[in-house]
Coordinates of C-alpha atoms (C1' of nucleotides) in Angstrom, one line a residue:
Chain K
X1 CA 109.4 13.3 30.6
X2 CA 109.9 9.6 31.3
X3 CA 112.7 9.5 28.5
X4 CA 114.5 12.4 30.8
X5 CA 113.7 11.1 33.8
X6 CA 115.2 7.8 33.0
X7 CA 118.4 9.8 32.1
X8 CA 118.7 11.5 35.7
X9 CA 118.5 8.4 37.2
X10 CA 121.0 7.4 35.8
X11 CA 123.2 10.7 35.3
X12 CA 122.6 12.7 38.6
X13 CA 121.6 10.1 41.2
X14 CA 123.6 10.1 44.2
X15 CA 125.9 12.7 43.2
X16 CA 126.1 16.6 45.0
X17 CA 125.5 19.7 43.6
X18 CA 129.0 22.1 43.7
X19 CA 126.4 25.3 42.9
X20 CA 124.0 26.5 40.9
X21 CA 124.0 29.3 38.3
X22 CA 120.8 30.8 37.3
X23 CA 121.5 32.7 33.6
X24 CA 117.7 33.8 32.8
X25 CA 115.2 34.4 35.7
X26 CA 112.4 33.3 33.9
X27 CA 113.7 30.3 33.9
X28 CA 113.2 30.1 38.2
X29 CA 110.0 32.8 38.0
X30 CA 107.7 29.6 40.1
X31 CA 110.7 29.9 42.7
X32 CA 109.1 33.3 44.3
X33 CA 111.9 33.6 46.8
X34 CA 114.3 34.4 43.4
X35 CA 117.2 33.1 41.8
X36 CA 119.5 33.8 44.6
X37 CA 117.6 32.1 47.0
X38 CA 117.2 28.9 44.6
X39 CA 121.2 28.9 44.1
X40 CA 121.3 28.7 48.0
X41 CA 118.9 25.8 48.3
X42 CA 121.1 24.2 46.1
X43 CA 125.0 24.2 46.8
X44 CA 126.1 21.4 48.4
X45 CA 122.5 18.9 48.3
X46 CA 123.3 15.3 47.4
X47 CA 120.5 14.2 44.8
X48 CA 118.4 11.3 46.5
X49 CA 116.6 10.1 43.4
X50 CA 114.8 11.0 39.8
X51 CA 111.1 11.0 40.0
X52 CA 107.9 12.2 38.1
X53 CA 104.4 12.4 37.9
X54 CA 102.7 14.0 34.7
X55 CA 105.2 16.3 33.3
X56 CA 106.1 17.3 36.1
X57 CA 109.5 15.9 37.5
X58 CA 111.8 16.7 40.4
X59 CA 114.9 15.5 42.5
X60 CA 114.4 14.7 46.1
X61 CA 117.6 16.2 47.6
X62 CA 118.9 15.4 51.3
X63 CA 117.8 18.5 52.5
X64 CA 114.7 17.2 52.7
X65 CA 113.3 19.6 49.8
X66 CA 112.9 18.9 46.0
X67 CA 114.3 20.4 42.8
X68 CA 111.1 20.2 40.3
X69 CA 111.4 21.1 36.9
X70 CA 108.9 21.2 33.9
X71 CA 109.9 21.5 30.7
X72 CA 106.8 23.1 28.7
X73 CA 107.4 23.1 25.3
X74 CA 111.0 23.8 24.6
X75 CA 112.8 23.0 27.8
X76 CA 115.6 20.5 28.0
X77 CA 118.2 18.4 30.8
X78 CA 121.2 17.9 29.3
X79 CA 124.4 16.3 30.6
X80 CA 127.6 18.2 29.6
X81 CA 130.8 18.3 30.4
X82 CA 131.5 21.1 32.6
X83 CA 133.7 22.7 30.2
X84 CA 131.9 22.1 26.9
X85 CA 130.1 25.7 25.6
X86 CA 127.6 26.9 26.6
X87 CA 124.4 26.6 24.9
X88 CA 122.5 29.5 23.4
X89 CA 119.5 29.3 25.4
X90 CA 121.0 27.4 28.5
X91 CA 118.8 29.4 31.7
X92 CA 120.3 27.3 34.6
X93 CA 123.5 24.9 35.2
X94 CA 124.0 22.9 38.1
X95 CA 127.7 21.9 38.5
X96 CA 129.0 18.8 40.3
X97 CA 131.6 18.3 43.5
X98 CA 132.6 15.4 41.5
X99 CA 134.0 17.7 38.5
X100 CA 131.7 15.4 35.9
X101 CA 129.1 16.2 33.9
X102 CA 126.8 19.7 34.4
X103 CA 123.0 19.4 34.7
X104 CA 121.7 22.3 32.4
X105 CA 118.2 23.7 31.7
X106 CA 118.2 24.8 28.4
X107 CA 115.0 26.2 27.4
X108 CA 114.1 28.6 23.8
X109 CA 110.6 29.9 24.7
X110 CA 111.1 29.5 28.3
X111 CA 107.4 28.0 28.8
X112 CA 109.1 25.9 31.6
X113 CA 111.2 26.2 34.7
X114 CA 112.8 25.2 37.9
X115 CA 111.5 25.8 41.6
X116 CA 113.4 24.4 45.0
X117 CA 110.0 22.8 46.7
X118 CA 109.3 22.2 50.0
X119 CA 108.0 18.5 49.9
X120 CA 110.9 16.0 49.5
X121 CA 110.6 12.7 48.2
X122 CA 107.0 12.1 48.8
X123 CA 105.5 14.9 46.6
X124 CA 106.7 18.0 46.8
X125 CA 103.9 20.8 47.3
X126 CA 104.2 21.9 43.7
X127 CA 103.1 18.8 42.1
X128 CA 100.0 18.5 44.5
X129 CA 97.2 19.3 42.3
X130 CA 98.5 16.9 39.2
X131 CA 96.6 13.6 38.9
X132 CA 98.6 10.5 38.8
X133 CA 99.4 9.4 35.5
X134 CA 98.2 5.9 33.9
X135 CA 101.8 4.5 33.6
X136 CA 102.0 4.9 37.3
X137 CA 100.6 1.7 38.8
X138 CA 99.0 3.0 41.4
X139 CA 96.6 5.0 39.0
X140 CA 92.9 4.7 40.2
X141 CA 90.6 3.0 36.8
X142 CA 87.8 3.4 38.0
X143 CA 88.2 6.5 40.0
X144 CA 89.1 8.3 36.8
X145 CA 86.0 6.5 34.7
X146 CA 83.6 7.8 37.3
X147 CA 85.9 11.2 37.3
X148 CA 85.4 11.9 33.5
X149 CA 81.7 10.8 33.3
X150 CA 81.1 13.8 36.0
X151 CA 82.6 16.2 33.6
X152 CA 80.5 18.8 31.5
X153 CA 83.2 19.0 28.9
X154 CA 85.2 18.0 25.7
X155 CA 86.8 14.5 25.3
X156 CA 90.0 16.2 24.3
X157 CA 89.9 18.9 27.1
X158 CA 89.2 16.6 29.7
X159 CA 92.5 14.3 28.5
X160 CA 94.4 17.7 28.5
X161 CA 93.5 18.3 32.3
X162 CA 95.9 17.1 34.6
X163 CA 93.9 17.1 37.6
X164 CA 91.9 14.3 36.0
X165 CA 94.8 12.3 34.6
X166 CA 98.1 13.8 34.0
X167 CA 101.2 13.4 30.8
X168 CA 98.7 13.4 27.8
X169 CA 99.3 16.4 25.9
X170 CA 97.7 17.2 22.1
X171 CA 100.0 14.5 20.5
X172 CA 98.8 11.9 22.3
X173 CA 95.3 13.0 23.4
X174 CA 94.6 13.0 19.6
X175 CA 96.6 9.3 19.4
X176 CA 94.4 7.7 22.2
X177 CA 91.0 9.0 20.9
X178 CA 91.7 7.8 17.2
X179 CA 92.7 4.5 18.7
X180 CA 89.7 4.2 20.9
X181 CA 87.6 5.7 17.7
X182 CA 86.2 8.8 19.6
X183 CA 86.0 12.2 18.6
X184 CA 87.8 15.1 20.2
X185 CA 84.3 16.8 20.6
X186 CA 82.5 13.9 22.2
X187 CA 80.7 15.4 25.3
X188 CA 81.8 13.7 28.4
X189 CA 78.8 13.3 30.1
X190 CA 77.9 11.2 27.3
X191 CA 80.7 8.3 27.7
X192 CA 79.5 4.8 29.1
X193 CA 81.7 3.1 31.5
X194 CA 82.9 0.9 29.0
X195 CA 83.2 3.5 26.6
X196 CA 85.4 5.6 29.1
X197 CA 87.2 1.9 30.0
X198 CA 88.5 2.2 26.1
X199 CA 89.4 5.6 26.3
X200 CA 91.7 5.0 29.5
X201 CA 93.3 1.7 27.7
X202 CA 94.2 3.9 24.4
X203 CA 95.7 6.3 26.2
X204 CA 98.2 3.9 28.8
X205 CA 98.5 2.1 25.2
X206 CA 99.7 5.3 23.7
X207 CA 102.3 6.6 26.2
X208 CA 103.3 2.7 27.2
X209 CA 104.2 2.7 23.8
X210 CA 106.1 6.2 23.3
X211 CA 107.9 5.8 26.7
X212 CA 109.2 2.3 25.3
X213 CA 110.0 4.3 21.9
X214 CA 112.1 7.0 23.9
X215 CA 109.4 9.8 23.3
X216 CA 108.5 11.8 20.4
X217 CA 111.3 14.0 18.6
X218 CA 109.7 16.5 15.8
X219 CA 113.1 18.6 15.7
X220 CA 115.9 18.9 17.7
X221 CA 114.0 20.5 20.7
X222 CA 112.5 17.0 22.0
X223 CA 115.8 14.9 23.5
X224 CA 116.8 13.3 26.1
X225 CA 119.6 14.1 28.6
X226 CA 122.2 13.0 26.2
X227 CA 120.6 15.3 23.2
X228 CA 119.2 12.2 21.3
X229 CA 115.8 12.2 19.5
X230 CA 112.9 9.3 20.3
X231 CA 111.4 7.6 17.6
X232 CA 107.6 7.9 18.8
X233 CA 106.6 10.0 15.7
X234 CA 106.8 7.7 13.3
X235 CA 104.6 5.7 15.1
X236 CA 101.9 8.5 14.9
X237 CA 98.6 7.9 13.4
X238 CA 96.8 11.6 13.1
X239 CA 98.9 14.0 15.0
X240 CA 100.6 16.3 11.7
X241 CA 99.0 13.8 9.6
X242 CA 96.3 16.3 7.7
X243 CA 95.2 15.5 4.2
X244 CA 97.5 11.8 4.5
X245 CA 95.1 8.4 4.9
X246 CA 94.5 6.9 8.0
X247 CA 96.6 4.0 8.6
X248 CA 92.9 1.9 9.7
X249 CA 90.5 3.2 6.8
X250 CA 92.1 5.4 4.3
X251 CA 90.2 8.4 4.1
X252 CA 91.8 11.9 5.2
X253 CA 93.4 13.0 8.2
X254 CA 91.7 16.2 8.9
X255 CA 92.4 19.3 11.4
X256 CA 90.0 21.1 12.8
X257 CA 90.6 24.2 14.7
X258 CA 90.5 24.2 18.6
X259 CA 91.0 26.0 21.6
X260 CA 93.4 28.5 19.4
X261 CA 95.2 24.9 18.8
X262 CA 94.8 22.0 16.4
X263 CA 92.8 18.6 17.0
X264 CA 93.9 15.8 14.1
X265 CA 91.1 13.1 13.2
X266 CA 89.7 10.8 11.0
X267 CA 86.5 11.6 9.9
X268 CA 85.1 7.6 9.4
X269 CA 86.6 6.4 12.2
X270 CA 86.1 8.9 14.5
X271 CA 82.6 10.4 13.2
X272 CA 81.5 13.8 14.9
X273 CA 79.0 13.3 17.8
X274 CA 75.4 14.8 16.9
X275 CA 76.0 16.9 19.9
X276 CA 79.4 18.1 20.3
X277 CA 80.5 19.9 23.5
X278 CA 81.3 23.6 22.2
Chain D
dC1 C1' 83.9 25.4 42.1
dG2 C1' 83.3 23.6 37.5
dC3 C1' 84.2 25.4 32.8
dG4 C1' 86.5 28.7 29.3
dC5 C1' 89.6 31.3 27.6
dC6 C1' 93.7 33.8 27.7
dT7 C1' 98.7 34.8 27.9
dC8 C1' 103.2 33.4 28.3
dC9 C1' 107.8 32.5 24.2
dT10 C1' 110.6 32.3 20.4
dG11 C1' 112.4 29.6 16.1
dT12 C1' 110.6 28.2 11.6
dG13 C1' 108.0 28.0 7.8
dT14 C1' 105.1 30.1 4.2
dG15 C1' 102.8 33.2 1.2
dC16 C1' 102.7 37.6 -0.9
Chain O
dT1 C1' 114.5 39.6 -1.3
dG2 C1' 112.6 40.7 2.6
dC3 C1' 108.4 41.2 5.4
dA4 C1' 104.1 39.7 8.2
dC5 C1' 102.5 36.4 10.0
dA6 C1' 100.7 31.4 12.0
dC7 C1' 102.0 28.4 14.2
dA8 C1' 104.3 25.1 17.5
dG9 C1' 101.3 24.5 23.3
dG10 C1' 101.6 23.0 28.6
dA11 C1' 99.5 25.2 32.7
dG12 C1' 98.5 29.0 35.5
dG13 C1' 95.7 32.3 36.4
dC14 C1' 91.5 35.0 35.7
dG15 C1' 86.4 36.5 34.6
dC16 C1' 82.0 34.6 34.3

DNA sequence: CGCGCCTCCTGTGTGC
DNA sequence: TGCACACAGGAGGCGC
């Protein structure tokens, strides 16, 4: 998302939207007033900035509202020539009054979506419930340490809770836990302060390295605004590596079924807790 | 209120 | 060859 935000900062900030075209209503389902209202609120508005918190990003507009987006699993925000053929899963198209590149929201699985939200440049209302992410200079380290120790849940589940810490999905959670040498089912109430700080340091390190590498890409769905893939997948230590040797100790990486999902971990570096949180 | 779980969606890969 | 099914997963929302 940070990779996409940087692309939008260069690609659309300072430009004026001519019109918006919603091609699939599901893509704006969080805009409760409907697709026509969404389009009306964007027409003629200038984009003033490109901001992000966790996996949400938003474009404050000169109207005081903001265009808020979440890419979900398969969403893409792409810059494309207005005369370029429409992508098969093009959901929303923004055309600009300078005749330059469109901003196109393309989403195969439609888990993502766009909405126009009040709240503008500060924090749109639809993003208020999301915690800061640890790459944010204003992230409160000791506040996080205290909060995660108050939880009564498993460690990976806590890392995926965007109201506690944002920007962490399944991939980065598994990578951070491997670096911190902690098991995904470790009960959060057993974390000492130093161990909780170790978790945070590992998460921050993984996010910073991923941003540096331009994001993580497994296939053509994970791309920047120019449709290019990042390289962090080449740096993964556990995610997607079931049966392959641990880069630290050589043991076979395991995959556990967890929450109808997967958790990847090294059975030697990240031993299971005696009393795992279910 | 905190926590756990279900559901939304569709393209891809695999096994029979 | 073709069908059935598992899998990918962020997060809203609901039930307990």
